[in-house]
Coordinates of C-alpha atoms in Angstrom, one line a residue:
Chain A
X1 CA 137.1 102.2 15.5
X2 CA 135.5 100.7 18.5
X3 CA 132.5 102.8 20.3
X4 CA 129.5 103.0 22.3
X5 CA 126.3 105.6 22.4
X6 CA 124.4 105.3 25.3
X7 CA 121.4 107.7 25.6
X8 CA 122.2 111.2 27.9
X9 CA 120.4 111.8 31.0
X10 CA 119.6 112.6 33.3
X11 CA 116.9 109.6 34.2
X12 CA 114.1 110.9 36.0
X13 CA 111.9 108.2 37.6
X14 CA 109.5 107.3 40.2
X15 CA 110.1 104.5 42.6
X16 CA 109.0 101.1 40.3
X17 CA 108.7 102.7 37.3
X18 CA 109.9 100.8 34.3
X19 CA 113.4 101.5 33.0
X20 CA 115.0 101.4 30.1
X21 CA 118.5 103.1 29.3
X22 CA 119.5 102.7 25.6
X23 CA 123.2 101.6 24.3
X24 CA 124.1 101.1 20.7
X25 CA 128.0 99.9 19.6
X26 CA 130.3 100.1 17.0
X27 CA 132.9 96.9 16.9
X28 CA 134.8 95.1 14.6
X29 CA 134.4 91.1 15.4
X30 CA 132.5 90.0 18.2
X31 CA 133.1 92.1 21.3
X32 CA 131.9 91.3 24.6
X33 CA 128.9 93.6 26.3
X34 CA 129.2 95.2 30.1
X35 CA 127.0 97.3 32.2
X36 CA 128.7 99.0 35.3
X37 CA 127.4 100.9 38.4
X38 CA 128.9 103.7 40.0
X39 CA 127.2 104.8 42.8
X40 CA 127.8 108.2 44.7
X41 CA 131.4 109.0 45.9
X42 CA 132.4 105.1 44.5
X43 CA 134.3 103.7 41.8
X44 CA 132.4 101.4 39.1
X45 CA 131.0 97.8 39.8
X46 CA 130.0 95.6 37.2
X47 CA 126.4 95.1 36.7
X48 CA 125.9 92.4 33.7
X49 CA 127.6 91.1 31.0
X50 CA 126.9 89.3 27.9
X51 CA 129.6 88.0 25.8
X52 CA 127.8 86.9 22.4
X53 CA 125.1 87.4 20.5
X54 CA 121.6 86.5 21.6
X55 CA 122.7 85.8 25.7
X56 CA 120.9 87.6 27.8
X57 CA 122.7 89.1 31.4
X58 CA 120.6 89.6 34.4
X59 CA 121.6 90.9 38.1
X60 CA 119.7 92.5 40.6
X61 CA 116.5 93.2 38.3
X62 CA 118.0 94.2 35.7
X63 CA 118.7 92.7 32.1
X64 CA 120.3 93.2 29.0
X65 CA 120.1 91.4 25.7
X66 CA 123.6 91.0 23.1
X67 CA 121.7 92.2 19.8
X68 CA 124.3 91.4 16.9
X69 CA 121.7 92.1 14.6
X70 CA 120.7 96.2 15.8
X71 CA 124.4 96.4 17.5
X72 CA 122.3 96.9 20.8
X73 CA 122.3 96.2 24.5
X74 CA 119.6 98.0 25.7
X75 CA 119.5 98.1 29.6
X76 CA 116.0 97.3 31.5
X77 CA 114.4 96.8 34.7
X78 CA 110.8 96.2 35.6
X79 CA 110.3 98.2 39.0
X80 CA 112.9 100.5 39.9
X81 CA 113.9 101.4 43.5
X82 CA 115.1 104.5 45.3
X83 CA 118.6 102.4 45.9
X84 CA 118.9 102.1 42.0
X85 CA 120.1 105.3 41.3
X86 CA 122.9 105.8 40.2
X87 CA 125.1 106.6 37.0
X88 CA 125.4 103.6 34.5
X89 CA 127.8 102.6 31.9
X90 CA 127.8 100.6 29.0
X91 CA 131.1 99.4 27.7
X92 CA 132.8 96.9 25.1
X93 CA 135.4 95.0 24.7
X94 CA 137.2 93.8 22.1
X95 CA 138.2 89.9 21.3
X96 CA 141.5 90.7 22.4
X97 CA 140.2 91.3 25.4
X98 CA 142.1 95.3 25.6
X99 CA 140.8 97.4 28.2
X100 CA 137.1 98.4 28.0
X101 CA 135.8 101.6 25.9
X102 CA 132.7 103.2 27.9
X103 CA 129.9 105.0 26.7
X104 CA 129.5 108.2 28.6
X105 CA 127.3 107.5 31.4
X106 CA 123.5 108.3 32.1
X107 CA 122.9 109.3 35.3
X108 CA 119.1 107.8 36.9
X109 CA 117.6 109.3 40.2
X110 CA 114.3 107.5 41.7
X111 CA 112.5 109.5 43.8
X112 CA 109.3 107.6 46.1
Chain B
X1 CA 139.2 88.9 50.9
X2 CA 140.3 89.5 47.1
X3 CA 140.0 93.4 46.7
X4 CA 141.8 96.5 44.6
X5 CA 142.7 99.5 46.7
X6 CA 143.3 103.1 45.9
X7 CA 144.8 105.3 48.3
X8 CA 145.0 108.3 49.0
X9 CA 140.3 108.3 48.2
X10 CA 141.0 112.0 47.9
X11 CA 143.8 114.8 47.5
X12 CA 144.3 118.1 47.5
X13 CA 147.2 119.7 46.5
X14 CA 148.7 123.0 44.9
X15 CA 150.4 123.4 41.4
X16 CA 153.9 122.0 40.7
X17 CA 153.9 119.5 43.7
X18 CA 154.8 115.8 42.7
X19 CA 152.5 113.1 43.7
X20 CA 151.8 109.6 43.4
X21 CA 148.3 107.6 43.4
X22 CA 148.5 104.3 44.8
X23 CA 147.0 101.6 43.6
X24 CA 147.1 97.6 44.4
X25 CA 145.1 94.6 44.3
X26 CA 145.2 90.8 46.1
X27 CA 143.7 89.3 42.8
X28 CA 146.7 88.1 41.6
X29 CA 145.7 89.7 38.0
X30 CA 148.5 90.2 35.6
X31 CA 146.2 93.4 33.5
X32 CA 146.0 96.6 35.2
X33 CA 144.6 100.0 34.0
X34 CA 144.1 104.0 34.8
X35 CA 140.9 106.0 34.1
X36 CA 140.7 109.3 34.1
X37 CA 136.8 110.3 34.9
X38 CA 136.0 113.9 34.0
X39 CA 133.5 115.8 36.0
X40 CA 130.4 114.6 32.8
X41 CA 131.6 111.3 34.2
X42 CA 132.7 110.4 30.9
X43 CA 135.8 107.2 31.4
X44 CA 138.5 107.6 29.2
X45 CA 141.9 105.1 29.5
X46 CA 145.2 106.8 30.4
X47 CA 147.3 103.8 30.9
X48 CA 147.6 100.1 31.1
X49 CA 149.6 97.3 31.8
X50 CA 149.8 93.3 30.8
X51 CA 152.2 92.6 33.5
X52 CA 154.9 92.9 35.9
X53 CA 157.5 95.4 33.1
X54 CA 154.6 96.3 30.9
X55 CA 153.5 99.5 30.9
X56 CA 151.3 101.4 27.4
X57 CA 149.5 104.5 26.8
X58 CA 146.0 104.4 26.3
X59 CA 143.5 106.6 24.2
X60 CA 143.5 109.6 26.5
X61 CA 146.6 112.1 26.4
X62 CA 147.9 112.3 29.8
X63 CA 151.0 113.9 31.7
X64 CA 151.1 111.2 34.3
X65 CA 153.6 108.1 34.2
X66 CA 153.0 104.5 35.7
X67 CA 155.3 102.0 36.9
X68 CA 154.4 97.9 37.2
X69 CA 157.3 96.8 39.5
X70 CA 155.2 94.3 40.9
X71 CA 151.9 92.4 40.1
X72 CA 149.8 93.7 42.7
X73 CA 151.4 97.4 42.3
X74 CA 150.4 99.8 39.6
X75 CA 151.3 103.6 41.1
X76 CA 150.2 106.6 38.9
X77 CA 152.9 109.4 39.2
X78 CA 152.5 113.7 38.6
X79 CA 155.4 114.9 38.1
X80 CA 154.2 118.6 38.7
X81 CA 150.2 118.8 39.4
X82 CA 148.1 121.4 37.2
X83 CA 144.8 122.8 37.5
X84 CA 144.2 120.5 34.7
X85 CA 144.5 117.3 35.9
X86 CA 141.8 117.8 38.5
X87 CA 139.6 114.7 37.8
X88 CA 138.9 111.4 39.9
X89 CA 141.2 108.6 38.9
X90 CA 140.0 105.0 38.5
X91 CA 142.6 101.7 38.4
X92 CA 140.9 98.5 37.7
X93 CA 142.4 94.9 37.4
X94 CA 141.8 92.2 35.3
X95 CA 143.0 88.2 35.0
X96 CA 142.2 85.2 34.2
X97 CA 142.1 84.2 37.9
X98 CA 139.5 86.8 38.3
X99 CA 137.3 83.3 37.4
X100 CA 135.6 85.3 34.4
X101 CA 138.0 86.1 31.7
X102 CA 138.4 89.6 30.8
X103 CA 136.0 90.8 33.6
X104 CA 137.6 94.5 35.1
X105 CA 137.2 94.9 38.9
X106 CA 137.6 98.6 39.9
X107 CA 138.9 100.8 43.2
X108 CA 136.9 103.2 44.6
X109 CA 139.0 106.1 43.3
X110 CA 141.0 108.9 43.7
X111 CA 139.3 112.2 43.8
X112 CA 142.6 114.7 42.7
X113 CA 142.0 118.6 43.0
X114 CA 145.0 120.8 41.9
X115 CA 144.5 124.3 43.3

């Protein structure tokens, strides 16, 4: 079945640090990609998406690249800020476009 | 402005009372779903719905019933609240109006503690 494995945290980083959280997925077909955000006390907000292999979502600094080929979407940013953390979510979805299956969360802090 | 709502944000209650989570959006989407977030944050999918008479289990076990009367209505009901089902609850909404197919806006949440 369907799945994602996203790397366990907590993130630990200092204020424009590079960040990368990892997210691997099993998926029949061609699924479409998502990160969400959940910041304290507030339910998720989407982040990026990607919806086919090879494009490349960006929002807010950060970016993630569809890999068909490693079954990866890899989440990055260049500098991070104190305002960034939060916990983060990878998810799929399937071509027939059923409710999302989430990974389990990693949770980054940024201290300055 | 186009939003999805969840009241009450949080509740406390004690065993064997009934309640009900609301939860509504002014999207106009016809998909609607219930997440149940345990306290290692992980999401899982409790229920669903494709529209106004459609209502499905998802992957997660749960006690709870929904009800999707109307599009912009999709209420989560206890019959009688355990210790168990302490978690936060997420609804989210989905549509093609959303202007990105497939694309799940979500409520802030209900935090639910059972005594």
């Amino acid at each position: 079945g369907n799945s994602v494995t996203q790397m366990e945290g907590p993130v630990t980083l200092s204020e424009e640090a590079f960040l990368t959280i990892n997210c691997t997925y099993t998926a029949t077909g061609y699924p479409s990609l998502f990160w969400y955000v959940q910041y304290p006390g507030e339910g998720l907000q989407l982040l990026l998406k990607a919806t086919k292999a090879d494009d490349k979502g960006s929002n807010k600094g950060f970016e993630a690249t569809y890999r068909k080929e490693t079954t990866s979407f890899h989440l990055e940013k260049g500098s991070v800020q104190v305002s960034d953390s939060a916990v983060y979510f990878c998810a799929l979805q399937n071509q027939a476009g059923t409710a999302l299956i989430f990974g389990k969360g990693t949770t980054l802090s940024v201290s300055s | 402005e186009a939003d999805i709502y969840q009241t009450p944000r949080y509740l406390v209650i004690g065993t064997g009372k009934k309640i009900t989570l609301e939860c509504s959006q002014t999207m106009g989407h016809d998909k609607m779903y219930w997440y149940q977030q345990d306290p290692g944050m992980e999401l899982h999918l409790i229920h669903y719905s494709y529209g106004v008479n459609s209502t499905e289990k998802g992957d997660l076990s749960s006690e709870s019933t929904v009800s999707r009367i109307r599009t912009e209505h999709f209420p989560l009901t206890l019959e009688s609240a355990r210790p168990s089902h302490t978690s936060q609850y997420l609804c989210a909404s989905s549509g093609e109006s959303s202007g990105s197919l497939n694309e799940q806006f979500f409520g802030p949440g209900t935090r639910l503690t059972v005594l």
